[in-house]
Coordinates of C-alpha atoms and ligand atoms in Angstrom, one line a residue:
M1 CA 35.3 16.7 35.9
A2 CA 32.0 14.9 37.0
S3 CA 29.5 14.0 34.4
E4 CA 26.2 15.2 34.1
P5 CA 23.4 12.9 35.7
P6 CA 21.4 11.3 33.3
R7 CA 18.2 13.7 32.6
L8 CA 16.0 10.6 32.5
I9 CA 16.5 7.1 33.7
A10 CA 13.9 4.8 32.3
G11 CA 13.4 1.5 32.1
L12 CA 11.0 -1.4 29.9
E13 CA 9.1 -4.1 30.9
I14 CA 7.4 -5.9 27.9
H15 CA 4.7 -8.4 28.2
Q16 CA 4.0 -10.6 25.1
Q17 CA 1.3 -13.3 24.4
L18 CA 2.9 -16.5 23.2
D19 CA 1.4 -18.6 20.3
T20 CA 1.3 -21.7 21.6
R21 CA -1.8 -24.2 21.7
E22 CA -2.4 -24.4 24.8
K23 CA -2.8 -21.8 27.9
L24 CA -0.1 -22.3 30.6
F25 CA -2.2 -24.2 32.8
C26 CA -4.6 -25.8 31.4
Q27 CA -5.0 -27.7 27.9
C28 CA -7.6 -24.5 26.7
P29 CA -6.8 -22.9 23.6
T30 CA -5.5 -19.8 23.7
C31 CA -7.5 -17.9 21.5
L32 CA -9.6 -15.0 21.9
R33 CA -13.5 -14.5 22.2
D34 CA -16.4 -13.0 20.9
T35 CA -18.6 -11.7 24.6
K36 CA -21.4 -12.8 22.6
E37 CA -19.9 -16.0 22.8
R38 CA -20.0 -17.1 26.6
S39 CA -21.5 -19.9 27.9
G40 CA -21.9 -18.6 31.5
E41 CA -21.6 -15.7 33.7
F42 CA -20.6 -16.4 37.6
T43 CA -19.9 -13.6 40.6
R44 CA -16.8 -13.5 42.5
F45 CA -15.7 -11.2 45.8
L46 CA -12.5 -10.7 46.3
R47 CA -10.7 -9.5 49.5
A48 CA -6.9 -9.0 50.0
T49 CA -5.2 -11.9 52.3
E50 CA -2.3 -11.4 54.0
S51 CA 1.2 -12.4 52.0
E52 CA 3.0 -15.4 53.3
M53 CA 5.6 -12.2 53.7
G54 CA 3.2 -10.7 56.1
E55 CA 2.7 -8.0 54.7
I56 CA -0.7 -6.3 52.7
D57 CA 0.5 -4.8 49.4
R58 CA 0.1 -1.0 49.8
A59 CA -1.6 -1.5 45.8
A60 CA -3.7 -4.5 47.2
L61 CA -4.5 -2.3 49.8
E62 CA -5.8 0.6 47.7
E63 CA -8.2 -1.4 45.6
M64 CA -9.6 -2.6 49.0
R65 CA -11.3 0.9 49.2
T66 CA -12.9 0.4 46.1
V67 CA -14.7 -2.5 44.1
R68 CA -14.6 -6.0 45.4
R69 CA -17.3 -8.1 43.6
F70 CA -16.4 -9.4 40.2
T71 CA -18.7 -11.1 37.4
Y72 CA -16.4 -13.3 35.2
Y73 CA -17.7 -14.6 31.4
A74 CA -16.8 -18.1 30.5
Y75 CA -16.8 -19.7 27.5
D76 CA -16.8 -23.3 25.9
T77 CA -12.8 -22.8 25.6
T78 CA -11.9 -22.0 29.3
C79 CA -12.4 -24.8 31.9
L80 CA -12.9 -25.0 36.2
V81 CA -9.0 -23.7 36.0
E82 CA -9.8 -20.4 34.7
D83 CA -12.8 -20.3 37.2
D84 CA -10.6 -21.0 40.0
E85 CA -12.2 -24.3 40.4
E86 CA -10.0 -26.9 40.2
P87 CA -6.0 -26.5 40.6
P88 CA -3.7 -25.5 37.9
A89 CA -2.1 -28.2 35.7
P90 CA 1.5 -28.2 35.1
L91 CA 3.7 -25.5 33.4
N92 CA 3.0 -26.0 29.8
P93 CA 6.1 -27.4 28.5
E94 CA 5.9 -25.8 24.7
A95 CA 5.2 -22.2 26.4
V96 CA 8.9 -23.2 28.7
G97 CA 10.6 -24.1 25.8
V98 CA 9.8 -20.7 23.9
C99 CA 10.4 -18.5 26.9
L100 CA 14.1 -20.4 26.9
A101 CA 14.4 -19.6 23.0
I102 CA 13.7 -16.2 23.3
S103 CA 16.1 -15.9 26.9
K104 CA 18.5 -17.4 24.2
C105 CA 18.3 -15.1 21.6
F106 CA 18.6 -12.4 24.6
G107 CA 22.1 -13.7 25.4
M108 CA 20.5 -14.6 29.1
E109 CA 21.4 -17.2 31.6
P110 CA 18.7 -19.6 32.5
V111 CA 17.2 -20.6 35.8
R112 CA 18.2 -24.2 36.9
Q113 CA 14.9 -24.6 38.2
V114 CA 11.9 -22.7 36.8
H115 CA 9.7 -21.5 40.2
T116 CA 5.9 -20.6 40.0
M117 CA 5.4 -18.0 42.1
R118 CA 1.7 -15.9 42.9
K119 CA 1.8 -12.3 42.4
I120 CA -1.2 -10.8 44.7
V121 CA -3.7 -9.3 42.2
I122 CA -6.7 -8.1 43.7
D123 CA -8.6 -5.6 40.9
G124 CA -10.6 -8.9 39.9
S125 CA -8.2 -9.5 36.9
N126 CA -7.7 -13.3 38.3
T127 CA -10.2 -15.3 39.2
C128 CA -7.8 -16.8 42.3
G129 CA -6.5 -13.4 43.4
F130 CA -3.4 -13.3 42.1
Q131 CA -1.3 -14.4 39.5
R132 CA 1.2 -17.3 38.5
T133 CA 4.5 -16.4 37.5
A134 CA 8.3 -18.1 36.9
L135 CA 11.4 -16.5 36.7
V136 CA 13.1 -18.6 33.7
A137 CA 16.8 -16.5 32.6
M138 CA 18.1 -13.7 34.0
G139 CA 21.7 -11.2 32.7
G140 CA 21.6 -10.4 28.9
S141 CA 22.0 -7.3 27.2
L142 CA 20.8 -4.9 24.0
P143 CA 23.1 -3.8 21.3
G144 CA 22.6 -0.8 22.9
G145 CA 24.2 -1.1 26.3
A146 CA 20.9 -1.8 28.1
R147 CA 20.6 -4.4 30.4
L148 CA 18.2 -7.4 30.7
E149 CA 17.4 -8.2 34.3
T150 CA 14.9 -10.9 33.9
I151 CA 12.5 -12.9 32.0
C152 CA 9.6 -14.2 33.5
L153 CA 6.7 -17.0 31.8
E154 CA 3.1 -15.5 33.2
E155 CA -0.3 -15.8 33.1
D156 CA -2.2 -13.7 31.0
A157 CA -5.0 -12.1 32.7
A158 CA -8.8 -11.9 32.4
Q159 CA -9.6 -9.1 29.9
R160 CA -12.0 -6.2 31.1
V161 CA -14.9 -5.7 29.6
T162 CA -16.5 -3.1 31.8
D163 CA -15.7 -2.0 35.7
Q164 CA -16.3 -4.9 37.2
V165 CA -16.7 -7.6 34.5
F166 CA -14.2 -9.8 33.0
S167 CA -14.1 -12.1 29.9
L168 CA -12.0 -15.4 30.5
D169 CA -10.6 -15.9 27.4
R170 CA -7.8 -14.3 27.9
L171 CA -7.4 -15.3 31.2
G172 CA -4.1 -18.5 31.7
I173 CA -2.8 -17.5 27.9
P174 CA 1.0 -17.4 28.3
L175 CA 3.3 -14.3 28.3
V176 CA 6.6 -13.6 28.4
E177 CA 7.6 -10.5 30.7
I178 CA 11.1 -9.0 30.0
T179 CA 12.5 -6.4 32.1
T180 CA 15.5 -4.1 31.2
G181 CA 17.6 -2.6 33.5
P182 CA 16.9 1.7 34.2
D183 CA 19.3 2.6 31.7
L184 CA 17.5 4.1 29.6
H185 CA 18.4 7.9 28.9
S186 CA 15.9 9.5 26.8
P187 CA 12.4 9.0 25.0
E188 CA 14.4 7.6 21.5
E189 CA 16.1 5.0 22.8
V190 CA 13.1 3.5 25.3
Q191 CA 11.3 3.7 22.1
A192 CA 13.7 2.1 19.9
T193 CA 14.1 -0.2 22.5
A194 CA 10.9 -1.6 22.6
E195 CA 10.7 -1.9 19.0
F196 CA 14.1 -3.9 18.7
I197 CA 12.9 -6.0 21.7
G198 CA 9.5 -7.0 20.0
M199 CA 11.4 -7.5 16.5
V200 CA 13.3 -10.5 18.9
L201 CA 10.5 -11.6 20.0
R202 CA 8.9 -12.0 16.5
S203 CA 11.7 -13.5 15.4
T204 CA 10.6 -16.8 17.5
G205 CA 7.8 -17.2 15.0
K206 CA 5.9 -18.2 18.1
V207 CA 4.4 -14.9 19.7
K208 CA 0.9 -13.8 19.0
R209 CA 0.3 -10.8 16.8
G210 CA -1.7 -8.1 16.7
K211 CA -3.5 -5.4 18.8
G212 CA -3.2 -6.2 22.7
T213 CA -1.0 -8.9 22.1
I214 CA 1.9 -7.3 23.0
R215 CA 1.9 -4.3 26.0
Q216 CA 4.9 -1.9 27.1
D217 CA 5.3 -0.8 30.7
I218 CA 7.8 2.4 31.1
N219 CA 9.1 3.1 34.5
I220 CA 10.4 6.6 34.5
S221 CA 12.2 9.0 36.9
I222 CA 13.9 12.0 36.0
P223 CA 16.4 13.5 38.7
G224 CA 14.2 15.2 41.8
G225 CA 11.2 13.4 40.4
A226 CA 10.3 9.8 41.6
R227 CA 9.6 6.5 40.2
V228 CA 6.4 6.3 37.9
E229 CA 5.4 3.1 36.0
I230 CA 2.8 3.6 33.1
K231 CA 1.2 0.6 32.4
G232 CA 0.0 -1.2 29.2
V233 CA 1.1 1.3 26.1
Q234 CA 0.3 -0.6 23.2
E235 CA 1.0 1.7 20.7
L236 CA 4.7 1.6 19.8
G237 CA 4.7 4.5 18.3
L238 CA 3.6 6.2 20.9
I239 CA 6.3 5.6 23.4
A240 CA 8.6 8.3 22.8
E241 CA 5.9 10.5 23.1
V242 CA 4.6 9.3 26.2
V243 CA 7.9 9.7 27.4
R244 CA 8.8 13.0 26.8
R245 CA 5.2 13.8 28.6
E246 CA 6.0 12.0 31.6
M247 CA 9.5 14.5 32.0
Q248 CA 7.5 17.2 31.2
R249 CA 5.1 16.6 34.3
Q250 CA 7.8 15.2 36.5
E251 CA 9.4 18.9 35.6
G252 CA 6.0 20.3 36.1
L253 CA 5.5 19.3 39.6
I254 CA 8.8 19.9 40.6
T255 CA 8.8 23.8 40.0
I256 CA 5.0 23.6 41.5
R257 CA 6.7 22.5 44.7
S258 CA 9.1 25.0 44.8
E259 CA 6.9 27.8 44.1
L260 CA 4.5 26.3 46.6
S261 CA 7.6 26.0 49.2
A262 CA 8.4 29.8 48.6
R263 CA 4.7 30.9 49.4
G264 CA 4.2 28.9 52.8
A265 CA 1.9 26.8 51.0
S266 CA 0.3 24.2 54.0
T267 CA -3.0 21.5 53.4
G268 CA -4.1 21.5 57.0
H269 CA -7.3 23.0 56.7
Q270 CA -10.7 20.5 57.3
P271 CA -13.4 20.5 54.9
A272 CA -16.1 23.0 55.1
D273 CA -19.7 22.1 54.5
V274 CA -20.5 24.6 51.5
T275 CA -23.8 22.8 50.6
S276 CA -25.7 25.9 51.7
L277 CA -23.9 28.3 49.5
F278 CA -25.3 26.5 46.3
A279 CA -28.8 26.2 47.0
G280 CA -30.2 28.0 44.4
T281 CA -27.0 27.2 41.9
K282 CA -27.3 26.7 38.0
S283 CA -24.6 23.9 38.0
S284 CA -26.6 20.7 37.2
I285 CA -23.5 18.9 38.9
L286 CA -24.1 20.9 42.1
K287 CA -27.5 21.3 42.0
K288 CA -27.9 16.9 41.8
A289 CA -25.5 16.2 45.1
K290 CA -26.5 15.5 48.8
V291 CA -23.5 17.5 50.1
I292 CA -21.0 20.1 48.7
L293 CA -17.9 20.3 50.6
A294 CA -14.7 22.8 49.9
V295 CA -10.9 22.4 50.5
R296 CA -8.8 25.3 51.4
L297 CA -5.6 24.5 49.7
K298 CA -3.3 27.6 51.3
G299 CA -1.1 28.9 48.9
F300 CA -2.1 27.0 45.8
G301 CA -3.8 30.2 43.6
G302 CA -2.6 29.8 40.1
L303 CA -0.9 26.3 40.8
V304 CA -3.7 24.1 40.6
G305 CA -4.4 24.9 37.3
R306 CA -1.4 25.0 35.8
E307 CA -0.5 22.8 32.6
I308 CA 2.0 19.8 33.4
Q309 CA 0.7 18.2 30.0
P310 CA -0.6 18.4 27.3
G311 CA -4.5 18.8 28.4
R312 CA -3.2 17.8 31.9
R313 CA -3.3 20.1 35.4
L314 CA -2.2 19.1 38.8
G315 CA -6.4 19.8 39.2
S316 CA -6.6 16.7 36.9
E317 CA -4.1 15.0 39.4
L318 CA -6.2 15.6 42.4
S319 CA -9.2 14.6 40.8
D320 CA -8.1 11.1 39.8
Y321 CA -7.0 10.8 43.3
A322 CA -10.7 11.9 44.7
K323 CA -12.7 9.8 41.3
R324 CA -11.4 6.7 43.6
C325 CA -14.6 7.9 46.1
G326 CA -17.7 7.6 43.4
V327 CA -17.3 11.4 42.7
G328 CA -17.3 12.1 39.1
G329 CA -14.4 14.9 39.4
I330 CA -13.9 18.2 41.2
F331 CA -14.3 22.2 40.8
H332 CA -11.4 24.3 41.8
T333 CA -11.4 28.3 41.9
D334 CA -8.5 28.7 39.7
E335 CA -11.3 27.2 36.6
L336 CA -14.1 29.3 38.2
P337 CA -16.7 31.2 37.4
A338 CA -17.5 28.8 35.1
Y339 CA -20.0 25.0 34.6
G340 CA -22.7 27.3 35.7
I341 CA -21.1 28.6 39.2
T342 CA -21.3 32.4 39.4
P343 CA -18.9 35.1 40.1
A344 CA -20.9 35.8 43.2
E345 CA -21.1 31.8 44.6
V346 CA -17.4 31.8 44.0
T347 CA -17.3 35.1 46.6
A348 CA -19.4 33.4 48.8
L349 CA -17.3 30.5 48.5
R350 CA -13.8 32.4 49.2
E351 CA -15.8 34.2 52.1
K352 CA -16.7 31.2 53.7
T353 CA -13.6 29.0 53.3
G354 CA -11.5 32.4 54.2
A355 CA -9.0 31.7 51.6
A356 CA -7.0 34.3 50.5
G357 CA -6.4 35.3 46.8
S358 CA -3.4 33.6 46.5
D359 CA -5.3 30.1 48.0
A360 CA -7.2 27.5 45.5
V361 CA -10.9 26.3 46.9
V362 CA -11.5 22.4 45.9
L363 CA -15.5 21.8 45.6
V364 CA -16.7 18.2 46.0
A365 CA -19.9 17.2 45.7
G366 CA -22.1 13.5 46.0
T367 CA -23.7 11.6 48.8
P368 CA -22.1 12.3 52.2
E369 CA -19.4 9.9 52.0
E370 CA -18.5 9.9 48.8
A371 CA -17.8 13.7 49.3
G372 CA -16.5 13.2 52.5
C373 CA -13.6 10.4 50.8
A374 CA -12.9 12.8 47.8
A375 CA -12.0 16.0 49.9
R376 CA -9.7 13.3 51.9
Q377 CA -8.0 12.3 49.2
V378 CA -7.7 15.5 47.6
I379 CA -6.5 16.9 50.7
R380 CA -4.2 13.9 50.0
R381 CA -2.7 14.2 47.2
A382 CA -2.2 18.3 47.3
A383 CA -0.1 16.8 50.4
M384 CA 1.9 15.4 47.8
A385 CA 2.2 18.5 45.4
L386 CA 4.3 20.1 48.7
E387 CA 6.5 17.0 48.3
G388 CA 6.9 16.8 45.0
V389 CA 6.5 14.0 42.4
P390 CA 4.4 10.7 43.9
E391 CA 5.7 7.6 43.2
E392 CA 2.4 5.9 41.2
T393 CA 1.2 3.3 38.7
R394 CA -0.3 5.6 36.1
R395 CA -2.3 4.4 32.9
M396 CA -1.6 6.2 29.1
L397 CA -4.5 8.6 27.9
E398 CA -4.7 9.0 24.4
E399 CA -1.9 11.1 22.2
G400 CA 0.4 10.0 25.3
S401 CA -0.6 11.9 28.4
T402 CA -1.5 10.0 31.7
A403 CA -3.5 9.4 34.6
Y404 CA -3.7 8.2 37.9
M405 CA -3.9 4.6 38.8
R406 CA -3.1 3.4 42.1
P407 CA 0.6 3.4 44.2
L408 CA 3.3 2.0 43.1
P409 CA 2.9 -1.8 44.3
G410 CA 5.1 -2.6 47.3
A411 CA 7.6 -5.5 47.6
A412 CA 6.1 -7.9 49.2
R413 CA 4.1 -9.3 46.2
M414 CA 5.4 -12.6 46.3
Y415 CA 4.9 -15.9 47.3
P416 CA 5.2 -19.7 46.0
E417 CA 2.8 -21.7 44.3
T418 CA 2.8 -24.9 46.2
D419 CA 0.5 -26.5 42.9
I420 CA 2.8 -26.5 41.3
F421 CA 6.6 -28.5 41.0
P422 CA 9.3 -26.6 40.1
V423 CA 10.7 -27.3 36.3
T424 CA 14.5 -28.2 36.0
V425 CA 16.4 -26.4 33.0
E426 CA 18.6 -29.6 31.5
K427 CA 22.1 -28.1 30.3
A428 CA 21.4 -30.5 27.2
A429 CA 18.2 -29.2 26.6
W430 CA 19.3 -25.4 26.6
E431 CA 22.1 -26.4 24.8
A432 CA 20.0 -28.0 21.8
I433 CA 17.7 -24.9 21.4
P434 CA 17.9 -22.8 17.9
V435 CA 18.9 -19.6 18.3
P436 CA 16.1 -18.5 15.2
E437 CA 18.1 -15.6 12.2
L438 CA 16.6 -12.4 13.6
L439 CA 13.9 -10.3 11.8
T440 CA 16.3 -7.9 10.3
E441 CA 19.1 -10.4 9.8
K442 CA 15.9 -12.2 7.0
A443 CA 15.0 -9.0 5.8
K444 CA 19.1 -8.4 4.2
R445 CA 19.3 -12.5 3.4
F446 CA 15.8 -11.5 1.3
E447 CA 17.6 -8.4 -0.2
L448 CA 21.1 -10.5 -1.3
E449 CA 19.3 -13.6 -2.2
L450 CA 15.5 -12.7 -3.5
G451 CA 16.6 -9.5 -5.5
L452 CA 14.2 -7.6 -3.5
D453 CA 14.8 -3.9 -2.6
P454 CA 15.0 -2.9 0.6
A455 CA 11.4 -1.9 1.7
M456 CA 9.7 -4.9 0.4
A457 CA 12.7 -6.9 2.4
Y458 CA 11.6 -5.6 5.5
Q459 CA 8.1 -6.0 5.1
A460 CA 8.0 -9.1 3.6
A461 CA 10.7 -10.3 7.2
T462 CA 8.0 -8.5 9.5
S463 CA 4.7 -9.3 7.8
E464 CA 2.7 -11.5 10.0
N465 CA 2.8 -13.7 6.4
L466 CA 6.6 -14.5 6.3
P467 CA 6.2 -18.5 7.0
V468 CA 3.7 -18.0 3.9
F469 CA 6.0 -15.7 2.2
E470 CA 8.7 -18.1 2.8
E471 CA 6.6 -21.2 2.0
A472 CA 5.5 -19.8 -1.8
V473 CA 9.1 -18.5 -2.4
R474 CA 10.6 -22.1 -1.3
S475 CA 8.3 -23.8 -4.0
G476 CA 9.4 -21.5 -6.9
V477 CA 6.9 -18.5 -6.8
K478 CA 8.9 -15.2 -7.9
P479 CA 9.7 -13.4 -5.0
T480 CA 8.0 -10.3 -6.2
L481 CA 4.6 -12.1 -7.0
A482 CA 5.1 -13.9 -3.6
Y483 CA 5.7 -9.9 -2.0
R484 CA 2.6 -9.2 -4.1
A485 CA 0.0 -11.5 -3.1
V486 CA 0.8 -12.7 0.5
V487 CA 2.3 -8.8 2.0
S488 CA 1.1 -5.9 0.2
A489 CA -2.8 -7.4 -0.9
P490 CA -3.4 -8.3 2.8
T491 CA -1.9 -4.5 4.0
E492 CA -3.9 -2.7 1.1
L493 CA -7.3 -4.8 2.0
S494 CA -7.0 -4.2 6.3
R495 CA -6.6 -0.5 5.7
K496 CA -10.3 -0.8 3.3
G497 CA -11.6 -2.6 6.8
I498 CA -11.4 -6.1 4.8
D499 CA -10.5 -8.8 7.8
V500 CA -7.9 -10.5 6.4
G501 CA -7.4 -13.0 9.2
R502 CA -10.2 -15.4 7.8
V503 CA -7.4 -16.0 4.5
A504 CA -5.2 -18.9 5.7
G505 CA -1.8 -19.5 4.6
K506 CA -3.0 -22.3 2.4
D507 CA -5.3 -20.1 0.7
Y508 CA -2.7 -17.6 -0.2
L509 CA -0.7 -20.6 -1.8
A510 CA -3.7 -21.8 -3.7
V511 CA -4.0 -18.2 -5.4
L512 CA -0.6 -18.1 -6.3
G513 CA -1.1 -21.7 -8.2
A514 CA -4.2 -20.1 -9.9
V515 CA -1.6 -16.8 -11.0
E516 CA 1.3 -19.3 -12.0
A517 CA -0.7 -21.5 -14.0
G518 CA -2.4 -18.5 -15.8
Q519 CA -5.8 -18.8 -14.4
V520 CA -6.0 -15.7 -12.5
A521 CA -4.5 -12.2 -13.3
K522 CA -1.7 -10.6 -10.6
E523 CA -4.3 -7.9 -10.9
A524 CA -6.8 -9.8 -9.5
I525 CA -5.7 -10.6 -6.2
P526 CA -6.3 -8.7 -4.1
D527 CA -10.2 -9.2 -5.2
I528 CA -9.9 -12.5 -4.9
L529 CA -7.9 -12.4 -1.2
G530 CA -11.5 -9.7 -0.3
A531 CA -13.2 -12.5 -1.6
I532 CA -11.8 -15.5 0.7
A533 CA -11.7 -13.0 3.3
S534 CA -15.6 -12.5 3.1
G535 CA -15.9 -16.3 3.4
K536 CA -15.9 -17.6 -0.1
T537 CA -13.5 -20.9 -0.6
P538 CA -10.4 -19.7 -2.6
G539 CA -11.9 -22.3 -5.6
E540 CA -15.0 -20.4 -5.5
A541 CA -13.4 -17.0 -5.8
I542 CA -10.9 -17.8 -7.9
G543 CA -13.7 -19.6 -10.1
S544 CA -15.9 -15.9 -9.6
L545 CA -13.2 -13.3 -9.7
G546 CA -10.0 -14.9 -12.1
S547 CA -11.1 -14.9 -14.9
G548 CA -12.6 -18.9 -15.0
V549 CA -10.7 -18.6 -18.5
S550 CA -8.0 -21.8 -18.7
T551 CA -5.1 -21.4 -21.1
D552 CA -7.4 -23.2 -23.5
D553 CA -10.4 -20.8 -23.5
L554 CA -7.6 -18.4 -24.1
T555 CA -6.7 -20.2 -27.3
R556 CA -10.4 -20.8 -28.4
I557 CA -11.1 -16.7 -27.9
I558 CA -7.8 -16.2 -29.3
R559 CA -9.1 -17.9 -32.6
K560 CA -12.3 -16.7 -32.7
I561 CA -11.1 -13.0 -32.8
L562 CA -8.4 -13.5 -35.5
D563 CA -11.3 -15.9 -37.7
E564 CA -13.6 -12.6 -37.6
R565 CA -11.3 -10.3 -38.4
K566 CA -9.1 -13.2 -41.2
D567 CA -8.7 -10.1 -44.2
F568 CA -6.8 -8.0 -41.3
V569 CA -4.8 -10.7 -40.0
R570 CA -3.8 -11.7 -43.5
E571 CA -2.6 -8.3 -44.6
K572 CA -1.0 -6.8 -40.8
K573 CA 0.9 -10.2 -40.2
M574 CA 2.4 -9.9 -37.1
A575 CA 1.4 -6.3 -36.5
A576 CA -1.9 -7.2 -36.2
L577 CA -0.6 -8.1 -32.4
G578 CA -0.8 -4.3 -31.3
P579 CA -4.2 -3.5 -32.0
L580 CA -6.0 -7.1 -32.0
M581 CA -4.5 -7.0 -28.0
G582 CA -7.4 -4.8 -26.8
L583 CA -10.2 -6.9 -28.3
V584 CA -8.9 -9.9 -26.4
M585 CA -7.9 -7.8 -23.0
Q586 CA -11.6 -7.1 -23.5
E587 CA -12.7 -10.6 -23.9
V588 CA -11.4 -11.5 -20.7
R589 CA -12.1 -8.8 -18.6
G590 CA -8.6 -7.9 -18.0
K591 CA -8.7 -11.2 -15.9
V592 CA -5.7 -12.5 -17.6
D593 CA -2.6 -11.5 -17.1
G594 CA -1.1 -9.0 -20.3
K595 CA 2.1 -11.1 -20.8
L596 CA 0.1 -13.9 -21.2
V597 CA -2.4 -12.5 -23.3
S598 CA 0.5 -11.2 -25.6
E599 CA 2.7 -14.3 -25.7
A600 CA -0.8 -16.7 -26.5
L601 CA -2.0 -14.0 -29.4
R602 CA 2.3 -13.8 -30.8
R603 CA 1.9 -17.8 -30.8
E604 CA -1.7 -17.6 -32.5
L605 CA -0.6 -15.0 -35.2
E606 CA 2.3 -17.2 -36.0
R607 CA 0.1 -20.4 -35.9
S608 CA -2.0 -18.7 -39.0
A609 CA 0.9 -16.8 -40.6
R610 CA 2.4 -20.6 -41.0
D611 CA -0.5 -22.6 -41.5
G612 CA -2.8 -19.9 -43.4
I613 CA -6.6 -19.3 -41.8
S614 CA -8.8 -22.3 -42.3
Ligands
ZN701 ZN1 -8.6 -23.7 30.9

């Protein structure tokens, strides 16, 4: 018996920024900047050039129809390479090394020579009109059996600030792009694979952390559907949901195709000018428009308004295409009368366009150029609905539904970058690269060797502060204390909206040192870290929020209390410890560890019992 074909065919393309000191093709630092810190800006016009392969990329052509003038923000941390005024420097050897180490983690085979290629990008995100990318290794497979196809070293694109404005700080930060085979067959498997790859990447200790530093593209198709690429999913936890919703969308479009086919639906009608019908309309959008065009879609009645994804209808897909022409959206008869459009206007519209009850009519409004372009785009997308699912690049909306971005890029996208010399991967150098311990292995080791419980061990191993945690433990700090100060306290502080990124590794170690010296109670750790995060030096923070109570101070305080209660102490002897604890804790304002106080108090009571109180 033949096995069932999979319900889902999916693959991942994971982009991860590397934490190298310098950018990929210049010596600028790999740090992000606030746009307010920009030192200048300039404007460029980008147009599609014919690639050396002789074809113009169809995604590029699509972009050409829209915006082509871009503004770039430059900083004192960017140079003429980002501006595309100076040729790129040779491939950053540190980035090549990290990429090779990652390749080795995944059991991939390196290429003999790393060649830099140009990939056409004319959405403005690269000042030169292309992105540089270099294939570094191939092959390999994941524990679940999915294949890895390639790992490439790439330059990150400029960060979009608004539609036509980009920030150059991100341009040129080294990225690895890891591509899996189309071997993933359930939404959960896609998510688990992305999580696993992310974990391996972090195991190298050489990747950037935090929002936007890892971005996943998901390729999805179902039987009878088409390949759709969903770009730039940043929330790992949403990946399974994104996949489920795309499967639902493709199934919805396939059902709509069958119904359209059964109804003999067609899109052959020319747009009709219906501006005059709406001369007295209450719809503010139609009132503002110079021209209103109506597109009759034969046999589409009821289907344009059908939901194909939570919050998304076939109408949303038509609208996405129309928006490329500068209009705000569309109206269609499946949702009318509404939005200030009256029943009488809808009746007049149907009469004028000759639309039957089983037909849908779509309205687009704007300048003559915008409306004409939008009407053609609506017809184009409606015609695709007769075929089923179009191949597309889509972007994620909130919650995991998606919207159209552009057609899938064609094959003729790459040609050689002649400014960069190839880099040979020496066999000896490849063999000398150490494979790092995976974070999951590290977590197991923390359980066994440090006695942490599994949840704490996992959190420590996957924490951004892992190196600090390991250093603290190596220097003899108790693992649970190190966990508390370096792993759980910063997590709690971030949840309260405190930016703990300003607390450096050495600051954590200074605070831990103060705790061990008895200068600071464990309880005061979050407050002290919070103070450091707000700009205080560790010394200042410990001074004001640690007790500032040294062991000598503590002894002095205890002796004073004992002295004031001579009779009580003489009578109760060691039994005075309990009642006096509270008094001492009050005196040190709870900022000395209770255990230290109790030890010091016991010592002093023993001393006074022995020597008598003077
Ligand atoms: Zn630079």
